[in-house]
Amino acid sequence: QVQLVESGGGSVQAGGSLTLSCVASGIHFSACAAGWFREQPEKVREWLTLLRLDNTTDYADSVKGRFTVSRDDVRNIVYLQMNNLTPEDTAVYGCAACQSQRGAFYYRGQGTQVTVTS
């Protein structure tokens, strides 16, 4: 059974930083692309990052230059380093793994809450 568990969320002041972690069981990130998304009330899910098997990355314009995705193949964890946070970044952040040929992810975690205060 595949499980993704996020951690590292919390409350931070604007301008601050957080690092989120996504631990996988049942799959290995060295064999799957991974991504991070966020969900805010009354908004559609926003995909933030994509980390491919060759370690190339894509970022949404809203987080480009502030967020960094990385992978630890030994610990089987994907990280999202978030810097210069603003109140607009307040959301539930989740990770996803293993893309289909059409680009959809097979697995998603439940998410972790990030709250940025002004």
Short mmCIF file of N, CA and C in Angstrom, two decimals:
data_model
loop_
_atom_site.label_atom_id
_atom_site.label_comp_id
_atom_site.label_asym_id
_atom_site.label_seq_id
_atom_site.Cartn_x
_atom_site.Cartn_y
_atom_site.Cartn_z
N GLN A 1 0.85 -1.20 0.00
CA GLN A 1 0.00 0.00 0.00
C GLN A 1 0.88 1.25 0.00
N VAL A 2 0.58 2.16 -0.89
CA VAL A 2 1.37 3.37 -1.02
C VAL A 2 0.83 4.43 -0.08
N GLN A 3 1.75 5.09 0.60
CA GLN A 3 1.35 6.16 1.50
C GLN A 3 2.36 7.30 1.40
N LEU A 4 1.85 8.51 1.31
CA LEU A 4 2.68 9.72 1.34
C LEU A 4 2.26 10.52 2.57
N VAL A 5 3.22 10.90 3.37
CA VAL A 5 2.93 11.64 4.60
C VAL A 5 3.76 12.91 4.63
N GLU A 6 3.07 14.03 4.67
CA GLU A 6 3.74 15.32 4.72
C GLU A 6 3.91 15.78 6.16
N SER A 7 4.95 16.56 6.37
CA SER A 7 5.17 17.18 7.68
C SER A 7 5.95 18.47 7.49
N GLY A 8 6.05 19.24 8.55
CA GLY A 8 6.82 20.47 8.50
C GLY A 8 6.00 21.73 8.40
N GLY A 9 4.71 21.58 8.28
CA GLY A 9 3.87 22.77 8.22
C GLY A 9 3.79 23.45 9.58
N GLY A 10 3.18 24.60 9.57
CA GLY A 10 3.03 25.36 10.82
C GLY A 10 2.73 26.81 10.53
N SER A 11 2.95 27.64 11.53
CA SER A 11 2.69 29.06 11.40
C SER A 11 4.00 29.81 11.36
N VAL A 12 4.12 30.75 10.45
CA VAL A 12 5.35 31.53 10.30
C VAL A 12 4.98 32.95 9.92
N GLN A 13 5.81 33.88 10.30
CA GLN A 13 5.57 35.27 9.93
C GLN A 13 5.99 35.51 8.49
N ALA A 14 5.37 36.50 7.89
CA ALA A 14 5.72 36.87 6.52
C ALA A 14 7.22 37.14 6.42
N GLY A 15 7.79 36.65 5.33
CA GLY A 15 9.23 36.78 5.15
C GLY A 15 10.01 35.60 5.67
N GLY A 16 9.34 34.74 6.41
CA GLY A 16 10.00 33.59 6.99
C GLY A 16 10.09 32.41 6.04
N SER A 17 10.61 31.32 6.57
CA SER A 17 10.85 30.12 5.77
C SER A 17 10.33 28.88 6.48
N LEU A 18 9.98 27.89 5.69
CA LEU A 18 9.62 26.57 6.20
C LEU A 18 10.13 25.53 5.22
N THR A 19 10.41 24.36 5.75
CA THR A 19 10.76 23.23 4.90
C THR A 19 9.77 22.11 5.15
N LEU A 20 9.09 21.71 4.11
CA LEU A 20 8.14 20.60 4.18
C LEU A 20 8.82 19.32 3.76
N SER A 21 8.39 18.22 4.35
CA SER A 21 8.91 16.90 4.00
C SER A 21 7.76 16.00 3.57
N CYS A 22 8.06 15.12 2.66
CA CYS A 22 7.10 14.13 2.19
C CYS A 22 7.78 12.77 2.22
N VAL A 23 7.35 11.94 3.14
CA VAL A 23 7.92 10.59 3.28
C VAL A 23 7.02 9.59 2.57
N ALA A 24 7.62 8.74 1.77
CA ALA A 24 6.86 7.75 1.01
C ALA A 24 7.09 6.35 1.55
N SER A 25 6.04 5.56 1.51
CA SER A 25 6.15 4.13 1.76
C SER A 25 5.40 3.42 0.65
N GLY A 26 5.93 2.29 0.25
CA GLY A 26 5.30 1.54 -0.83
C GLY A 26 5.78 1.91 -2.21
N ILE A 27 6.47 3.01 -2.33
CA ILE A 27 7.10 3.43 -3.58
C ILE A 27 8.45 4.03 -3.23
N HIS A 28 9.24 4.25 -4.27
CA HIS A 28 10.51 4.92 -4.01
C HIS A 28 10.63 6.10 -4.94
N PHE A 29 10.97 7.25 -4.37
CA PHE A 29 11.05 8.46 -5.17
C PHE A 29 12.13 8.40 -6.24
N SER A 30 13.07 7.49 -6.10
CA SER A 30 14.09 7.36 -7.14
C SER A 30 13.50 6.77 -8.42
N ALA A 31 12.30 6.23 -8.33
CA ALA A 31 11.65 5.63 -9.48
C ALA A 31 10.41 6.38 -9.92
N CYS A 32 10.11 7.49 -9.27
CA CYS A 32 8.87 8.22 -9.55
C CYS A 32 9.12 9.71 -9.56
N ALA A 33 8.49 10.39 -10.45
CA ALA A 33 8.47 11.84 -10.37
C ALA A 33 7.65 12.26 -9.16
N ALA A 34 7.93 13.42 -8.65
CA ALA A 34 7.22 13.91 -7.47
C ALA A 34 6.83 15.37 -7.67
N GLY A 35 5.80 15.76 -6.97
CA GLY A 35 5.36 17.14 -7.07
C GLY A 35 4.76 17.62 -5.77
N TRP A 36 4.65 18.94 -5.67
CA TRP A 36 3.97 19.56 -4.53
C TRP A 36 2.83 20.42 -5.06
N PHE A 37 1.76 20.45 -4.32
CA PHE A 37 0.63 21.28 -4.67
C PHE A 37 0.12 21.96 -3.40
N ARG A 38 -0.78 22.90 -3.56
CA ARG A 38 -1.41 23.49 -2.39
C ARG A 38 -2.88 23.75 -2.67
N GLU A 39 -3.63 23.77 -1.62
CA GLU A 39 -5.07 23.98 -1.72
C GLU A 39 -5.47 25.09 -0.75
N GLN A 40 -6.16 26.06 -1.30
CA GLN A 40 -6.66 27.19 -0.51
C GLN A 40 -8.17 27.23 -0.62
N PRO A 41 -8.83 27.74 0.41
CA PRO A 41 -10.30 27.78 0.37
C PRO A 41 -10.81 28.50 -0.86
N GLU A 42 -11.79 27.87 -1.49
CA GLU A 42 -12.49 28.46 -2.65
C GLU A 42 -11.57 28.68 -3.84
N LYS A 43 -10.46 27.97 -3.89
CA LYS A 43 -9.58 28.05 -5.05
C LYS A 43 -9.28 26.65 -5.56
N VAL A 44 -8.97 26.55 -6.83
CA VAL A 44 -8.61 25.25 -7.39
C VAL A 44 -7.22 24.87 -6.90
N ARG A 45 -6.94 23.59 -6.88
CA ARG A 45 -5.63 23.10 -6.47
C ARG A 45 -4.56 23.71 -7.38
N GLU A 46 -3.52 24.20 -6.76
CA GLU A 46 -2.42 24.81 -7.51
C GLU A 46 -1.20 23.90 -7.44
N TRP A 47 -0.73 23.49 -8.58
CA TRP A 47 0.47 22.68 -8.63
C TRP A 47 1.68 23.61 -8.60
N LEU A 48 2.59 23.32 -7.69
CA LEU A 48 3.69 24.24 -7.44
C LEU A 48 4.99 23.80 -8.07
N THR A 49 5.29 22.52 -7.96
CA THR A 49 6.59 22.05 -8.42
C THR A 49 6.46 20.66 -9.02
N LEU A 50 7.40 20.35 -9.89
CA LEU A 50 7.55 19.00 -10.43
C LEU A 50 9.02 18.65 -10.38
N LEU A 51 9.32 17.50 -9.80
CA LEU A 51 10.69 17.00 -9.75
C LEU A 51 10.75 15.71 -10.53
N ARG A 52 11.44 15.74 -11.65
CA ARG A 52 11.50 14.57 -12.52
C ARG A 52 12.61 13.61 -12.06
N LEU A 53 12.60 12.44 -12.66
CA LEU A 53 13.60 11.44 -12.28
C LEU A 53 15.02 11.91 -12.58
N ASP A 54 15.17 12.74 -13.59
CA ASP A 54 16.51 13.22 -13.93
C ASP A 54 16.87 14.47 -13.12
N ASN A 55 16.05 14.77 -12.12
CA ASN A 55 16.27 15.90 -11.21
C ASN A 55 16.03 17.26 -11.84
N THR A 56 15.46 17.29 -13.02
CA THR A 56 15.04 18.58 -13.54
C THR A 56 13.75 18.98 -12.86
N THR A 57 13.51 20.27 -12.81
CA THR A 57 12.38 20.77 -12.05
C THR A 57 11.58 21.80 -12.84
N ASP A 58 10.34 21.93 -12.49
CA ASP A 58 9.47 23.01 -12.95
C ASP A 58 8.84 23.65 -11.73
N TYR A 59 8.57 24.94 -11.84
CA TYR A 59 7.93 25.67 -10.76
C TYR A 59 6.82 26.56 -11.31
N ALA A 60 5.77 26.68 -10.53
CA ALA A 60 4.73 27.65 -10.87
C ALA A 60 5.30 29.06 -10.73
N ASP A 61 4.81 29.96 -11.52
CA ASP A 61 5.30 31.34 -11.46
C ASP A 61 5.13 31.93 -10.06
N SER A 62 4.10 31.51 -9.36
CA SER A 62 3.80 32.08 -8.05
C SER A 62 4.86 31.76 -7.01
N VAL A 63 5.65 30.71 -7.25
CA VAL A 63 6.65 30.31 -6.25
C VAL A 63 8.07 30.28 -6.81
N LYS A 64 8.21 30.53 -8.09
CA LYS A 64 9.52 30.46 -8.72
C LYS A 64 10.47 31.46 -8.06
N GLY A 65 11.65 30.99 -7.73
CA GLY A 65 12.64 31.83 -7.07
C GLY A 65 12.52 31.83 -5.56
N ARG A 66 11.40 31.33 -5.03
CA ARG A 66 11.22 31.29 -3.57
C ARG A 66 11.18 29.87 -3.03
N PHE A 67 10.64 28.95 -3.81
CA PHE A 67 10.50 27.56 -3.37
C PHE A 67 11.50 26.68 -4.12
N THR A 68 11.99 25.65 -3.42
CA THR A 68 12.92 24.71 -4.03
C THR A 68 12.53 23.29 -3.64
N VAL A 69 12.41 22.43 -4.62
CA VAL A 69 12.09 21.03 -4.37
C VAL A 69 13.37 20.20 -4.49
N SER A 70 13.49 19.20 -3.63
CA SER A 70 14.66 18.32 -3.67
C SER A 70 14.26 16.94 -3.18
N ARG A 71 15.18 16.02 -3.38
CA ARG A 71 14.86 14.62 -3.08
C ARG A 71 16.06 13.98 -2.37
N ASP A 72 15.77 13.17 -1.37
CA ASP A 72 16.78 12.36 -0.69
C ASP A 72 16.45 10.91 -0.97
N ASP A 73 17.19 10.30 -1.87
CA ASP A 73 16.88 8.92 -2.26
C ASP A 73 17.20 7.91 -1.17
N VAL A 74 18.13 8.24 -0.29
CA VAL A 74 18.47 7.31 0.79
C VAL A 74 17.32 7.25 1.80
N ARG A 75 16.80 8.41 2.18
CA ARG A 75 15.71 8.45 3.14
C ARG A 75 14.34 8.36 2.49
N ASN A 76 14.31 8.43 1.15
CA ASN A 76 13.04 8.35 0.42
C ASN A 76 12.11 9.48 0.82
N ILE A 77 12.63 10.68 0.82
CA ILE A 77 11.90 11.87 1.20
C ILE A 77 12.05 12.92 0.10
N VAL A 78 10.99 13.62 -0.15
CA VAL A 78 11.03 14.80 -1.02
C VAL A 78 10.76 16.02 -0.14
N TYR A 79 11.54 17.06 -0.36
CA TYR A 79 11.43 18.27 0.43
C TYR A 79 10.90 19.43 -0.41
N LEU A 80 10.30 20.37 0.27
CA LEU A 80 9.95 21.64 -0.35
C LEU A 80 10.44 22.74 0.58
N GLN A 81 11.51 23.40 0.16
CA GLN A 81 12.04 24.53 0.90
C GLN A 81 11.30 25.78 0.45
N MET A 82 10.70 26.49 1.40
CA MET A 82 9.89 27.66 1.07
C MET A 82 10.48 28.87 1.77
N ASN A 83 10.86 29.85 0.99
CA ASN A 83 11.46 31.07 1.52
C ASN A 83 10.61 32.28 1.19
N ASN A 84 10.85 33.34 1.94
CA ASN A 84 10.17 34.61 1.69
C ASN A 84 8.66 34.41 1.58
N LEU A 85 8.11 33.75 2.57
CA LEU A 85 6.68 33.44 2.55
C LEU A 85 5.83 34.68 2.77
N THR A 86 4.68 34.68 2.15
CA THR A 86 3.72 35.77 2.28
C THR A 86 2.39 35.21 2.76
N PRO A 87 1.50 36.04 3.26
CA PRO A 87 0.18 35.54 3.68
C PRO A 87 -0.56 34.83 2.55
N GLU A 88 -0.27 35.19 1.31
CA GLU A 88 -0.92 34.54 0.17
C GLU A 88 -0.47 33.09 -0.01
N ASP A 89 0.58 32.70 0.69
CA ASP A 89 1.05 31.31 0.63
C ASP A 89 0.34 30.42 1.64
N THR A 90 -0.52 31.00 2.46
CA THR A 90 -1.27 30.20 3.42
C THR A 90 -2.14 29.19 2.68
N ALA A 91 -1.98 27.91 3.05
CA ALA A 91 -2.68 26.84 2.32
C ALA A 91 -2.37 25.51 2.98
N VAL A 92 -3.06 24.49 2.53
CA VAL A 92 -2.69 23.11 2.83
C VAL A 92 -1.78 22.64 1.70
N TYR A 93 -0.59 22.20 2.07
CA TYR A 93 0.41 21.78 1.09
C TYR A 93 0.48 20.26 1.07
N GLY A 94 0.45 19.71 -0.12
CA GLY A 94 0.52 18.27 -0.26
C GLY A 94 1.54 17.83 -1.30
N CYS A 95 1.98 16.60 -1.16
CA CYS A 95 2.91 16.06 -2.15
C CYS A 95 2.22 14.97 -2.96
N ALA A 96 2.79 14.69 -4.11
CA ALA A 96 2.25 13.69 -5.00
C ALA A 96 3.40 12.93 -5.65
N ALA A 97 3.11 11.72 -6.10
CA ALA A 97 4.18 10.89 -6.66
C ALA A 97 3.67 10.02 -7.78
N CYS A 98 4.59 9.72 -8.70
CA CYS A 98 4.37 8.78 -9.78
C CYS A 98 3.33 9.28 -10.78
N GLN A 99 3.82 9.80 -11.89
CA GLN A 99 2.94 10.33 -12.91
C GLN A 99 2.56 9.29 -13.93
N SER A 100 1.32 9.41 -14.43
CA SER A 100 0.89 8.61 -15.57
C SER A 100 1.43 9.26 -16.84
N GLN A 101 1.21 8.61 -17.95
CA GLN A 101 1.69 9.18 -19.21
C GLN A 101 1.01 10.50 -19.53
N ARG A 102 -0.18 10.69 -18.99
CA ARG A 102 -0.90 11.94 -19.23
C ARG A 102 -0.52 13.01 -18.24
N GLY A 103 0.34 12.68 -17.28
CA GLY A 103 0.81 13.69 -16.36
C GLY A 103 0.12 13.72 -15.01
N ALA A 104 -0.96 12.97 -14.87
CA ALA A 104 -1.63 12.94 -13.57
C ALA A 104 -0.82 12.09 -12.60
N PHE A 105 -0.90 12.46 -11.32
CA PHE A 105 -0.18 11.70 -10.31
C PHE A 105 -1.07 10.58 -9.77
N TYR A 106 -0.43 9.44 -9.54
CA TYR A 106 -1.18 8.30 -9.03
C TYR A 106 -1.45 8.43 -7.53
N TYR A 107 -0.54 9.07 -6.81
CA TYR A 107 -0.64 9.08 -5.36
C TYR A 107 -0.50 10.51 -4.82
N ARG A 108 -1.30 10.82 -3.81
CA ARG A 108 -1.23 12.12 -3.15
C ARG A 108 -1.32 11.95 -1.64
N GLY A 109 -0.65 12.81 -0.93
CA GLY A 109 -0.76 12.79 0.52
C GLY A 109 -1.91 13.64 1.00
N GLN A 110 -2.13 13.63 2.31
CA GLN A 110 -3.25 14.36 2.89
C GLN A 110 -2.94 15.83 3.07
N GLY A 111 -1.68 16.18 3.16
CA GLY A 111 -1.31 17.58 3.24
C GLY A 111 -0.95 18.03 4.65
N THR A 112 -0.29 19.18 4.70
CA THR A 112 0.08 19.81 5.95
C THR A 112 -0.23 21.30 5.85
N GLN A 113 -0.76 21.86 6.92
CA GLN A 113 -1.20 23.25 6.90
C GLN A 113 -0.02 24.20 7.08
N VAL A 114 0.03 25.20 6.23
CA VAL A 114 1.00 26.28 6.35
C VAL A 114 0.23 27.59 6.50
N THR A 115 0.51 28.32 7.56
CA THR A 115 -0.15 29.59 7.80
C THR A 115 0.91 30.68 7.90
N VAL A 116 0.78 31.71 7.09
CA VAL A 116 1.73 32.81 7.08
C VAL A 116 1.00 34.05 7.59
N THR A 117 1.52 34.62 8.67
CA THR A 117 0.88 35.78 9.28
C THR A 117 1.64 37.05 8.90
N SER A 118 0.91 38.14 8.81
CA SER A 118 1.53 39.41 8.43
C SER A 118 2.01 40.17 9.66
#
